[in-house]
Coordinates of C-alpha atoms in Angstrom, one line a residue:
Chain A
M1 CA 129.9 122.7 86.4
E2 CA 131.7 125.0 88.7
S3 CA 135.2 124.6 89.9
L4 CA 134.8 124.3 93.6
I5 CA 131.7 122.3 93.3
T6 CA 133.6 119.8 91.1
A7 CA 136.4 119.7 93.6
A8 CA 134.0 119.2 96.5
A9 CA 132.1 116.5 94.7
R10 CA 135.3 114.7 93.9
A11 CA 136.4 114.9 97.5
L12 CA 133.0 113.4 98.6
E13 CA 133.3 110.6 96.1
A14 CA 136.8 109.9 97.4
G15 CA 135.4 109.4 100.9
D16 CA 136.6 112.8 102.2
P17 CA 133.5 114.6 103.5
L18 CA 135.7 117.1 105.5
G19 CA 137.6 118.0 102.3
A20 CA 134.2 118.6 100.6
L21 CA 133.0 120.8 103.5
N22 CA 136.2 122.8 103.4
R23 CA 135.5 123.8 99.9
V24 CA 131.8 124.8 100.1
A25 CA 131.4 125.5 103.8
L26 CA 130.6 129.2 103.3
R27 CA 128.5 129.0 100.2
N28 CA 124.8 128.9 100.1
D29 CA 124.0 128.2 96.5
A30 CA 121.9 125.1 95.7
P31 CA 124.8 122.7 94.7
S32 CA 126.8 123.7 97.8
L33 CA 123.9 123.1 100.1
A34 CA 123.4 119.7 98.6
L35 CA 127.0 118.7 98.9
R36 CA 127.1 120.0 102.5
G37 CA 124.0 117.9 103.2
I38 CA 125.5 114.7 101.8
A39 CA 128.8 115.4 103.6
M40 CA 127.0 116.0 106.9
A41 CA 125.0 112.7 106.4
Q42 CA 128.3 110.9 105.8
L43 CA 129.6 112.4 109.0
G44 CA 126.5 111.2 110.9
D45 CA 124.8 114.5 111.6
L46 CA 121.5 113.4 110.0
A47 CA 119.4 116.2 111.4
K48 CA 121.7 118.9 109.9
A49 CA 121.9 116.9 106.7
K50 CA 118.2 116.8 106.3
T51 CA 117.8 120.5 106.7
L52 CA 120.6 121.2 104.2
L53 CA 119.1 118.9 101.6
R54 CA 115.7 120.4 102.0
S55 CA 117.1 123.9 101.5
A56 CA 119.1 122.6 98.5
A57 CA 115.9 121.1 96.9
R58 CA 114.2 124.5 97.3
A59 CA 117.2 126.4 96.0
F60 CA 117.6 124.4 92.8
G61 CA 115.7 126.2 90.0
P62 CA 112.6 124.9 88.2
R63 CA 114.8 123.8 85.3
E64 CA 117.0 121.7 87.6
A65 CA 114.4 119.0 88.1
V66 CA 116.9 116.1 88.3
A67 CA 119.1 117.7 90.9
R68 CA 116.1 118.7 92.9
A69 CA 114.6 115.1 92.8
R70 CA 118.0 113.7 93.9
C71 CA 117.9 115.9 97.0
V72 CA 114.4 114.7 97.8
V73 CA 115.6 111.1 97.5
A74 CA 118.6 111.7 99.7
E75 CA 116.4 113.4 102.3
A76 CA 114.0 110.4 102.3
E77 CA 116.9 108.0 102.7
I78 CA 118.1 110.0 105.7
A79 CA 114.6 110.0 107.2
L80 CA 114.4 106.3 106.7
V81 CA 117.7 105.6 108.4
S82 CA 116.6 107.9 111.3
R83 CA 113.4 105.8 111.4
D84 CA 111.4 108.9 110.8
L85 CA 108.6 107.3 108.9
S86 CA 106.2 110.2 108.9
W87 CA 107.7 112.0 105.9
P88 CA 105.4 112.4 102.9
A89 CA 105.7 109.3 100.7
K90 CA 104.1 111.3 97.9
T91 CA 107.1 113.6 97.6
L92 CA 109.3 110.7 97.2
A93 CA 107.0 109.1 94.6
G94 CA 107.1 112.4 92.7
A95 CA 110.9 112.6 92.7
R96 CA 111.1 108.9 91.6
A97 CA 108.8 109.6 88.6
S98 CA 110.8 112.7 87.7
L99 CA 114.1 110.8 87.8
A100 CA 112.6 108.0 85.7
S101 CA 111.3 110.4 83.1
H102 CA 114.7 112.1 82.9
G103 CA 116.5 108.8 82.3
D104 CA 118.2 108.6 85.7
L105 CA 117.1 105.0 86.2
A106 CA 119.6 104.1 88.8
N107 CA 118.4 106.9 91.2
A108 CA 114.8 106.2 90.3
A109 CA 115.4 102.6 91.4
H110 CA 117.1 103.8 94.5
A111 CA 114.0 105.9 95.3
G112 CA 111.8 102.8 94.8
H113 CA 114.0 100.8 97.2
I114 CA 113.7 103.5 99.9
E115 CA 109.9 103.3 99.5
A116 CA 109.9 99.5 99.7
R117 CA 112.1 99.6 102.9
R118 CA 109.7 102.1 104.4
L119 CA 106.7 99.8 103.7
L120 CA 108.6 96.9 105.1
L121 CA 109.3 98.7 108.3
L122 CA 105.7 99.7 108.5
G123 CA 104.8 96.0 108.1
R124 CA 103.0 96.6 104.8
I125 CA 104.7 93.6 103.2
D126 CA 102.5 93.0 100.2
E127 CA 102.9 96.7 99.2
A128 CA 106.6 96.5 99.7
E129 CA 106.8 93.5 97.4
R130 CA 104.6 95.3 94.8
T131 CA 106.9 98.3 94.9
L132 CA 110.0 96.1 94.3
A133 CA 108.3 94.4 91.4
E134 CA 107.6 97.8 89.8
I135 CA 111.3 98.6 89.7
G136 CA 111.8 95.4 87.7
A137 CA 115.1 93.7 87.1
S138 CA 116.7 96.4 84.9
P139 CA 120.5 96.5 85.2
L140 CA 121.4 98.2 88.4
P141 CA 124.7 99.1 90.0
P142 CA 125.9 96.5 92.6
A143 CA 125.1 98.9 95.6
S144 CA 121.5 99.1 94.4
L145 CA 121.3 95.3 94.1
V146 CA 122.4 95.0 97.7
V147 CA 119.6 97.2 98.9
R148 CA 117.1 95.4 96.7
D149 CA 118.1 91.9 98.0
L150 CA 118.0 93.2 101.6
V151 CA 114.4 94.2 101.1
V152 CA 113.7 90.8 99.5
A153 CA 115.3 89.1 102.5
G154 CA 113.3 91.3 104.9
I155 CA 110.0 90.3 103.2
A156 CA 111.0 86.6 103.3
I157 CA 111.9 86.8 107.0
R158 CA 108.6 88.4 107.8
R159 CA 106.9 85.6 105.9
L160 CA 109.0 83.0 107.6
K161 CA 110.6 81.8 104.4
T162 CA 114.1 81.2 105.6
R163 CA 115.4 79.6 102.4
D164 CA 114.3 82.6 100.3
A165 CA 115.8 85.0 102.9
R166 CA 119.1 83.1 103.0
A167 CA 119.3 83.1 99.2
A168 CA 118.6 86.9 99.0
L169 CA 121.2 87.6 101.7
D170 CA 123.8 85.5 99.9
R171 CA 123.1 87.5 96.7
A172 CA 123.3 90.8 98.7
G173 CA 126.6 89.7 100.3
K174 CA 128.1 89.0 96.9
A175 CA 126.9 92.3 95.4
A176 CA 128.1 94.2 98.5
L177 CA 131.6 92.8 98.0
Q178 CA 131.4 93.8 94.3
A179 CA 130.3 97.3 95.3
G180 CA 133.2 97.5 97.7
I181 CA 131.3 99.6 100.2
P182 CA 132.2 98.4 103.8
A183 CA 129.0 99.8 105.3
L184 CA 126.9 97.7 102.9
V185 CA 128.9 94.5 103.7
A186 CA 128.3 95.2 107.4
E187 CA 124.6 95.8 106.8
V188 CA 124.3 92.5 105.0
D189 CA 126.2 90.7 107.9
S190 CA 124.0 92.3 110.5
A191 CA 120.8 91.3 108.5
S192 CA 122.2 87.8 108.3
L193 CA 122.3 87.7 112.1
I194 CA 118.5 87.6 112.2
L195 CA 118.7 84.1 110.8
N196 CA 121.0 83.1 113.5
T197 CA 119.3 84.8 116.4
P198 CA 116.3 83.3 118.2
A199 CA 113.1 84.3 116.6
A200 CA 110.8 82.5 119.0
R201 CA 110.6 80.3 122.1
L202 CA 109.4 76.8 122.2
I203 CA 107.6 75.8 125.3
A204 CA 107.0 72.1 125.8
R205 CA 106.5 69.8 128.8
G206 CA 107.1 72.6 131.2
S207 CA 110.5 73.7 129.8
E208 CA 111.4 76.1 127.1
H209 CA 114.2 76.9 124.6
P210 CA 114.9 79.4 121.9
L211 CA 114.2 78.7 118.2
L212 CA 116.0 80.0 115.2
L213 CA 113.9 81.3 112.3
G214 CA 114.6 78.2 110.2
E215 CA 113.5 75.9 113.1
V216 CA 110.3 77.9 113.4
E217 CA 109.7 77.3 109.7
R218 CA 110.4 73.6 110.1
L219 CA 107.8 73.4 112.9
A220 CA 105.2 73.9 110.2
T221 CA 105.8 70.3 109.1
S222 CA 106.1 68.8 112.6
T223 CA 103.4 66.4 113.7
A224 CA 103.0 68.1 117.1
L225 CA 100.0 70.0 118.2
V226 CA 101.2 73.6 118.1
V227 CA 99.7 76.5 120.0
D228 CA 101.0 79.4 118.0
T229 CA 101.0 82.7 119.9
F230 CA 102.2 84.7 116.8
H231 CA 99.0 84.0 114.9
H232 CA 96.7 82.9 117.7
V233 CA 96.0 79.5 116.2
V234 CA 96.1 76.0 117.4
R235 CA 97.2 73.6 114.6
R236 CA 98.5 70.1 113.8
Q237 CA 100.0 69.9 110.3
G238 CA 97.2 71.0 107.9
T239 CA 94.5 71.3 110.5
A240 CA 94.3 74.7 112.2
V241 CA 91.8 76.3 114.5
S242 CA 92.0 80.0 114.6
L243 CA 91.2 81.7 117.9
G244 CA 92.3 85.2 116.8
T245 CA 88.9 86.7 117.8
R246 CA 88.6 84.6 120.9
P247 CA 91.4 85.8 123.2
V248 CA 90.0 84.0 126.3
L249 CA 89.8 80.7 124.6
F250 CA 93.3 81.1 123.2
A251 CA 94.6 82.0 126.6
L252 CA 93.0 78.8 128.1
A253 CA 94.4 76.7 125.2
R254 CA 97.8 78.0 125.8
L255 CA 97.7 77.4 129.6
L256 CA 96.6 73.9 129.0
A257 CA 99.3 73.3 126.3
Q258 CA 102.1 74.7 128.4
A259 CA 101.3 72.4 131.3
W260 CA 100.7 69.3 129.2
P261 CA 100.9 66.4 129.9
A262 CA 100.1 67.7 133.4
D263 CA 96.7 69.3 134.2
V264 CA 96.1 72.9 135.2
S265 CA 94.1 73.9 138.3
R266 CA 90.9 75.9 138.0
E267 CA 92.4 78.8 139.9
A268 CA 95.4 79.0 137.6
L269 CA 93.1 78.9 134.5
I270 CA 90.8 81.6 136.0
S271 CA 93.6 83.9 137.0
G272 CA 95.6 83.3 133.8
A273 CA 92.7 83.7 131.3
F274 CA 90.3 86.1 133.0
Q275 CA 92.9 88.3 134.7
A276 CA 90.8 87.9 137.9
K277 CA 92.3 88.8 141.2
H278 CA 89.9 87.0 143.4
V279 CA 88.4 83.7 142.3
D280 CA 84.7 83.3 143.2
E281 CA 81.9 80.9 142.2
S282 CA 80.9 83.0 139.2
H283 CA 84.4 82.6 137.8
R284 CA 84.1 78.8 138.2
A285 CA 80.8 78.9 136.3
R286 CA 82.3 81.0 133.5
L287 CA 85.3 78.7 133.3
R288 CA 83.0 75.7 132.8
V289 CA 81.3 77.6 129.9
E290 CA 84.5 78.7 128.3
I291 CA 86.1 75.3 128.6
G292 CA 83.0 73.9 126.9
R293 CA 83.4 76.4 124.1
L294 CA 87.1 75.6 123.7
R295 CA 86.3 71.9 123.7
T296 CA 83.9 72.4 120.7
Q297 CA 86.5 74.5 118.9
L298 CA 89.4 72.1 119.4
K299 CA 87.4 68.9 118.6
P300 CA 89.4 68.1 115.5
L301 CA 92.7 68.5 117.3
A302 CA 92.3 67.6 121.0
G303 CA 89.9 66.8 123.8
I304 CA 89.8 68.5 127.2
S305 CA 89.2 66.3 130.2
A306 CA 88.3 67.3 133.7
T307 CA 90.6 66.3 136.5
R308 CA 90.2 66.4 140.2
Q309 CA 91.6 69.9 140.5
G310 CA 91.1 71.3 137.0
F311 CA 91.5 70.3 133.3
E312 CA 94.0 68.7 131.1
L313 CA 94.6 68.6 127.3
A314 CA 94.2 65.3 125.5
P315 CA 95.8 65.8 122.0
K316 CA 94.6 63.5 119.2
K317 CA 96.9 61.7 116.7
T318 CA 100.1 63.0 118.3
R319 CA 102.3 62.5 121.3
D320 CA 103.6 66.1 121.3
V321 CA 102.2 69.4 122.4
I322 CA 104.2 72.6 122.0
V323 CA 103.7 76.3 122.5
L324 CA 105.4 78.7 120.1
A325 CA 105.9 82.1 121.8
R326 CA 107.8 85.3 121.1
P327 CA 111.4 85.4 122.3
V328 CA 110.6 88.2 124.7
E329 CA 107.1 88.0 126.0
E330 CA 105.7 90.6 128.2
K331 CA 103.2 93.3 128.3
H332 CA 104.9 95.5 125.6
A333 CA 106.2 92.6 123.5
A334 CA 105.1 94.2 120.3
V335 CA 107.0 97.5 121.0
L336 CA 110.1 95.5 122.0
A337 CA 109.8 93.3 118.9
I338 CA 110.1 96.4 116.7
L339 CA 112.9 98.0 118.7
A340 CA 114.8 94.7 118.5
D341 CA 116.1 95.9 115.1
G342 CA 118.6 98.0 117.1
E343 CA 117.7 101.2 115.3
P344 CA 116.6 104.4 116.9
W345 CA 112.8 104.9 116.5
S346 CA 110.7 107.9 117.2
S347 CA 107.6 107.1 119.2
S348 CA 105.4 108.4 116.4
A349 CA 107.1 106.0 114.0
L350 CA 106.5 103.1 116.4
A351 CA 102.8 104.2 116.7
L352 CA 102.5 104.1 112.9
A353 CA 104.2 100.7 112.7
L354 CA 102.1 99.2 115.5
R355 CA 98.9 100.9 114.5
M356 CA 98.6 102.1 118.1
S357 CA 97.9 105.5 119.5
A358 CA 100.9 107.7 120.1
R359 CA 99.9 108.0 123.7
S360 CA 99.8 104.3 124.3
V361 CA 103.2 103.9 122.7
Q362 CA 104.5 106.7 124.8
R363 CA 103.2 105.0 128.0
A364 CA 104.6 101.6 127.0
L365 CA 108.0 103.2 126.2
E366 CA 108.1 105.0 129.5
E367 CA 107.3 101.9 131.4
L368 CA 109.9 99.9 129.5
A369 CA 112.5 102.6 130.1
R370 CA 111.8 102.4 133.9
S371 CA 112.9 98.8 133.8
N372 CA 115.9 99.6 131.6
K373 CA 114.6 97.6 128.7
V374 CA 114.7 100.5 126.3
Q375 CA 116.7 103.7 126.2
S376 CA 116.1 107.1 124.6
F377 CA 118.2 109.9 123.3
G378 CA 117.3 113.4 122.0
H379 CA 114.5 115.6 123.3
G380 CA 111.1 116.6 122.1
R381 CA 110.3 115.6 118.5
A382 CA 113.9 114.5 117.9
R383 CA 113.6 111.9 120.7
R384 CA 114.5 108.4 119.6
W385 CA 114.1 105.1 121.3
M386 CA 116.2 101.9 121.0
T387 CA 116.9 98.7 122.8
P388 CA 120.5 98.6 124.2
P389 CA 122.6 99.1 121.1
V390 CA 123.8 96.2 119.0
P391 CA 127.3 96.1 117.5
G392 CA 127.6 97.1 113.8
F393 CA 124.9 99.7 113.9
P394 CA 124.3 100.1 110.1
T395 CA 124.0 103.6 108.7
G396 CA 122.5 102.2 105.5
L397 CA 123.1 105.4 103.6
L398 CA 123.6 105.1 99.9
L399 CA 123.0 108.7 98.9
P400 CA 122.6 109.6 95.3
S401 CA 125.0 112.3 94.2
P402 CA 122.6 115.3 94.0
L403 CA 124.6 116.9 91.2
A404 CA 124.7 116.4 87.5
K405 CA 128.4 115.9 87.4
A406 CA 130.3 118.0 84.9
Chain B
M1 CA 118.6 136.1 67.0
K2 CA 119.3 133.0 64.9
R3 CA 118.4 129.8 66.5
S4 CA 119.1 126.3 65.2
T5 CA 120.0 122.8 66.4
A6 CA 123.6 122.1 67.0
E7 CA 125.2 119.9 64.4
I8 CA 127.5 117.5 66.1
V9 CA 130.2 116.5 63.5
R10 CA 132.2 114.2 65.7
E11 CA 132.4 112.6 69.2
Y12 CA 135.6 111.8 71.1
G13 CA 135.7 109.4 74.0
P14 CA 134.6 108.3 76.5
F15 CA 138.2 107.8 77.5
P16 CA 139.6 105.3 80.0
D17 CA 139.7 106.5 83.6
V18 CA 137.9 109.7 82.7
E19 CA 134.7 110.2 84.7
A20 CA 133.8 113.6 83.4
V21 CA 135.0 116.5 81.2
H22 CA 135.2 119.8 83.1
G23 CA 136.9 122.1 80.6
V24 CA 138.2 122.1 77.0
S25 CA 140.9 124.0 75.0
Y26 CA 142.8 123.7 71.8
D27 CA 146.5 124.4 71.1
G28 CA 146.4 124.2 67.4
R29 CA 147.3 120.5 67.4
H30 CA 145.6 118.9 70.3
V31 CA 142.3 119.3 72.1
W32 CA 143.0 119.6 75.8
F33 CA 140.4 118.6 78.3
A34 CA 140.2 118.8 82.1
S35 CA 139.2 115.6 83.9
G36 CA 139.5 116.5 87.6
D37 CA 143.1 115.6 88.4
K38 CA 144.5 115.6 84.9
L39 CA 144.8 117.6 81.7
N40 CA 144.6 115.4 78.7
A41 CA 145.7 116.2 75.1
V42 CA 143.6 114.4 72.4
D43 CA 144.7 114.1 68.8
P44 CA 141.6 115.4 66.9
E45 CA 142.3 113.1 64.0
S46 CA 142.9 109.8 65.7
G47 CA 140.7 110.6 68.8
K48 CA 143.4 109.1 71.1
V49 CA 144.8 110.7 74.2
A50 CA 148.4 111.7 73.2
R51 CA 149.6 112.8 76.6
S52 CA 148.3 113.8 80.1
L53 CA 149.5 116.2 82.7
D54 CA 148.9 115.5 86.4
V55 CA 147.4 118.8 87.5
A56 CA 144.2 119.7 89.4
A57 CA 141.6 120.5 86.8
H58 CA 138.1 121.2 88.0
A59 CA 136.6 123.5 85.5
G60 CA 137.6 125.7 82.4
T61 CA 140.8 125.3 80.4
A62 CA 142.4 127.9 78.1
F63 CA 145.6 128.2 76.0
D64 CA 147.5 131.5 75.2
G65 CA 149.9 130.1 72.6
R66 CA 152.5 129.0 75.2
H67 CA 150.7 128.2 78.4
L68 CA 147.7 126.4 79.5
F69 CA 145.4 128.0 82.0
Q70 CA 143.4 125.8 84.2
I71 CA 140.8 126.5 86.9
A72 CA 141.2 124.4 90.0
E73 CA 139.2 125.1 93.2
D74 CA 139.1 128.9 93.6
R75 CA 142.2 129.8 91.5
I76 CA 143.5 129.8 88.0
Q77 CA 146.8 128.0 87.4
K78 CA 149.2 128.9 84.7
I79 CA 150.8 125.8 83.3
D80 CA 153.8 125.2 81.1
A81 CA 152.3 123.1 78.3
A82 CA 155.5 121.3 77.6
S83 CA 156.5 120.2 81.2
G84 CA 153.2 120.4 83.0
A85 CA 154.7 122.6 85.7
V86 CA 152.5 125.1 87.4
L87 CA 154.2 128.4 86.9
G88 CA 151.9 130.5 89.0
T89 CA 148.3 131.0 90.1
I90 CA 145.9 133.9 90.3
P91 CA 142.6 134.0 92.2
A92 CA 139.5 133.1 90.1
P93 CA 137.0 135.9 89.9
G94 CA 134.1 133.8 91.0
G95 CA 135.9 132.5 94.1
G96 CA 135.3 128.9 93.0
G97 CA 132.0 129.4 91.3
D98 CA 133.9 129.7 88.1
S99 CA 133.2 127.5 85.1
G100 CA 134.4 128.3 81.6
L101 CA 137.8 129.8 80.6
A102 CA 139.1 131.4 77.4
W103 CA 142.1 133.4 76.2
A104 CA 141.6 136.3 73.8
E105 CA 143.2 139.7 73.2
G106 CA 145.6 139.5 76.1
S107 CA 142.9 138.7 78.6
L108 CA 141.4 135.7 80.3
W109 CA 137.6 135.3 80.1
V110 CA 136.0 133.4 82.9
G111 CA 132.4 132.1 83.1
Q112 CA 130.8 132.4 86.5
Y113 CA 128.3 129.5 86.4
R114 CA 125.3 130.2 88.6
D115 CA 125.8 134.0 88.5
R116 CA 125.3 133.8 84.7
R117 CA 128.2 136.2 84.1
I118 CA 131.4 136.3 82.1
H119 CA 134.4 138.2 83.5
Q120 CA 137.3 139.6 81.5
I121 CA 140.3 139.5 83.8
D122 CA 144.0 140.5 83.8
P123 CA 145.9 137.2 83.4
D124 CA 148.8 138.4 85.6
T125 CA 146.8 139.7 88.5
G126 CA 143.3 138.2 88.2
K127 CA 141.9 141.8 88.4
I128 CA 138.4 142.0 86.9
L129 CA 138.5 144.4 83.9
R130 CA 134.8 144.1 83.0
T131 CA 131.8 141.8 83.3
I132 CA 129.2 140.7 80.8
E133 CA 125.8 139.5 81.9
S134 CA 124.4 136.3 80.3
K135 CA 121.0 135.0 80.8
R136 CA 122.0 131.4 81.4
F137 CA 124.4 129.4 83.6
V138 CA 127.7 129.8 81.8
T139 CA 129.9 126.8 81.3
G140 CA 132.5 127.2 78.5
V141 CA 133.7 130.4 77.0
T142 CA 135.6 131.0 73.7
W143 CA 136.5 133.7 71.2
V144 CA 136.8 133.1 67.5
D145 CA 137.1 135.6 64.7
G146 CA 136.0 138.4 67.1
E147 CA 132.9 136.3 68.1
L148 CA 132.3 135.6 71.8
W149 CA 130.7 132.2 72.2
H150 CA 129.7 130.4 75.4
G151 CA 128.2 127.2 76.5
T152 CA 125.2 127.1 78.8
W153 CA 124.0 124.3 81.0
E154 CA 120.9 124.9 83.1
G155 CA 119.0 122.0 84.6
D156 CA 118.7 119.5 81.9
D157 CA 119.3 121.7 78.9
S158 CA 122.4 123.0 77.1
D159 CA 123.2 125.1 74.2
V160 CA 126.1 127.0 72.6
R161 CA 125.5 130.7 71.9
R162 CA 127.2 133.7 70.4
I163 CA 126.6 136.9 72.4
D164 CA 127.3 140.6 71.8
P165 CA 130.4 141.2 74.0
E166 CA 129.3 144.7 74.7
T167 CA 125.7 144.1 75.8
G168 CA 125.5 140.4 76.4
R169 CA 122.6 140.2 73.9
I170 CA 122.2 136.7 72.3
L171 CA 123.0 136.8 68.6
E172 CA 122.9 133.2 67.7
Q173 CA 122.0 130.0 69.5
L174 CA 122.7 126.3 68.7
D175 CA 120.6 124.0 70.8
M176 CA 122.2 120.8 71.9
P177 CA 120.2 117.5 71.6
E178 CA 118.3 116.6 74.7
G179 CA 120.5 115.2 77.4
T180 CA 123.7 116.5 75.8
M181 CA 125.5 118.8 78.2
V182 CA 128.1 121.4 77.5
S183 CA 130.7 121.6 80.2
G184 CA 133.4 123.5 78.3
L185 CA 133.9 125.2 75.0
E186 CA 136.8 126.0 72.6
S187 CA 137.0 126.9 69.0
D188 CA 139.6 125.4 66.7
G189 CA 139.9 128.8 64.9
G190 CA 138.0 127.3 62.0
D191 CA 134.4 126.0 61.8
R192 CA 134.6 123.6 64.7
L193 CA 133.6 124.2 68.3
F194 CA 134.8 121.6 70.8
C195 CA 132.3 121.0 73.6
G196 CA 133.1 119.2 76.8
G197 CA 130.3 116.6 77.5
G198 CA 130.2 116.7 81.3
A199 CA 129.6 113.3 83.0
S200 CA 129.3 111.6 79.6
G201 CA 133.1 111.8 79.5
K202 CA 133.0 112.8 75.9
V203 CA 134.2 115.8 73.9
R204 CA 132.1 116.7 70.9
A205 CA 132.9 118.8 67.8
V206 CA 130.0 121.1 66.8
R207 CA 129.9 122.9 63.5
R208 CA 130.2 126.7 63.8
P209 CA 127.8 128.2 61.3
R210 CA 129.4 130.5 58.7
R211 CA 128.2 134.1 59.0
S212 CA 126.3 135.0 55.9

C-alpha cells in the first residue's frame, strides 16, 4: 500500500500511536482516518476514535469491503468498552459476515466475540453462549482465545458454575501470556477477582458474613433451609418453593428466616412485608391471611407457629436456616450490582441491561449519587456512571488492524 | 484491450521475519524487496535471501544500474547498493501517498496509490515532469521494452496492466487470482514480472505475455 500508511501502521503495531499519528495527522483519506482512529483508541480518546473510524468506514470505497468491515468491528469494540450498548448489532453482524466471506476468519471471530460480550453484559446469557458456539473452535490467535475464554468465564459466573469459570480463566490467563499483551493479562486478573470477591451475604441466626462465589455454589448442596433472595425461592436441597410471583409471602418468609430461631413480632412483620407506616387492626387481619397462605406454600419445608407476640419458623428435617442475600442490598441494588463491574455505563445502557425505563434508572442514579455511592463523568449523552473506580481498569481493546497490510 | 488471467510461474517466500512485501526491484542478479525496515536481495534461482540492507522501506523500490531507490515515509532515498548507505533523499511526489517506484529513461516513475496516478519525476530534485492518470489504485510500476506496466490493488482485487504512457489507456490486463495482492512490480527485462505479494510476505513471478 502507500508509504506513509505502511510507516504509520508499523508504528501502531510497534506500540507507538503517537508515531503513527505524526505520519497521518493531516491526511483525511480512508486508511489515514482508520489509523488515526485506532491510534486515538489506544491513547484512550474513545469518543474521537469512534468518530474517526466511522468516517473511515464511510470513506473506504465499495470495493474495499474488508477494510470497511474492520472499521465497523473496531467501532463496535470501542462502543462495548465505553459500555455504549445501544449501537446497532445488525451492522456488526453484517461486518462479521463480510469478513468471514472474504476469508478474514480471525477478525470475523473477533466480531463474534464482541457480539457475545455485548449479549453477556445485557444479561442475555443463552444468546451469548449460542453466539460463541457459532464461532466454533477454529484455530484462533492467542489474543482471541483470551477474549473467548473471558466470555465463557462470564457466562459460567452468571450461572454460578465456579469450576467452569475458574477453568476458563486459567485458559485465558495462559493464552494472555502467550499473546504477550499486558492489558489482556490485567483483564484476566481483574476478571479472576470476581471469584475472590464476595458475591453474596449469608444471614443466619441474626448475624451475617460475605460469601465467595464458590461458597454460594456449595450452598446448593447444603442441608440447610435456604431463603434465596436472588431467585426468590425457599429451598432445602432438591425441594424448592418458588415465591417469585408472591413478593409479600417471600418478604414474610425472609423476615422469619432472618430471625430464626427467634420469633418475629406482628408489628415487625407488618411493617417489613406490607411497607405499612401505621399498624392497625386491618393489617393484623391481613397478616393472619398471608401467614396462612405462606404456611400452605412452605408445608414441605417448614411450619410456622404462632408465638405470644408474633410468629416463628419451624424448619423440617434440618437444624439450619439461612438467608442468601446480595452483597449490597438496598433500594437500587440492581443498578449497583451492574455498576459493580467498575466500568463506566451510560444510563441508557443500564436501562437496557436492567429492562427498566430510562427515567427510573436516571432517578435511581441521581439518588445513589447523592449518597456518594456512584459517580458520573461527562455531560449529556456522553455522561457515564460508575462506582468508585477499581484498580486495573481494563481497556479491553483488541482492535483489528483496519488495513489490508501491504 | 487484451485481458487474461495472470500466469504465476513461481512463488518466493514467505521469508523469515518478513511480515509484508512493500516494493520490488531487480538488479540483473537479485530480486530486491522492501519489508518495512529492510531491503532484501533474493536469488531468483535458489529463492533464498542473499543479503539484506537495514534501511527504512515502506513502499516502492527501483534500481538505476548502480543505486537502489526506496520510498520511506514521504521521501525517496537513494541507496548505494553495495554498502547500503543512504546517499541522499528527495521528496516523494505524493507526500507519503506514494506506492510503486520504477526507473526508466533517466527518470523515476512513482505510483500515487489512492490518487490513481503515476508521476514521472527528476531523480535529482524530485520535480514532477508529468503525470499519467490510471483508473485504479496504483501499487507497483515498471518499464520493460518501452512498455509501461503497473500493478493495481483496489479493495480485494489486484491485476497487472500495461498502459499507454501518453494517455493512460489500458492496453493489456492480467488478472491476479482472487485474494492475491500486488504490492510492487518489476520486470526482469525478459518475460518475467516480479510482483510483491503484500501481507502474504511472498514475491511472485508472473509471465509477461509476448506481443504478437
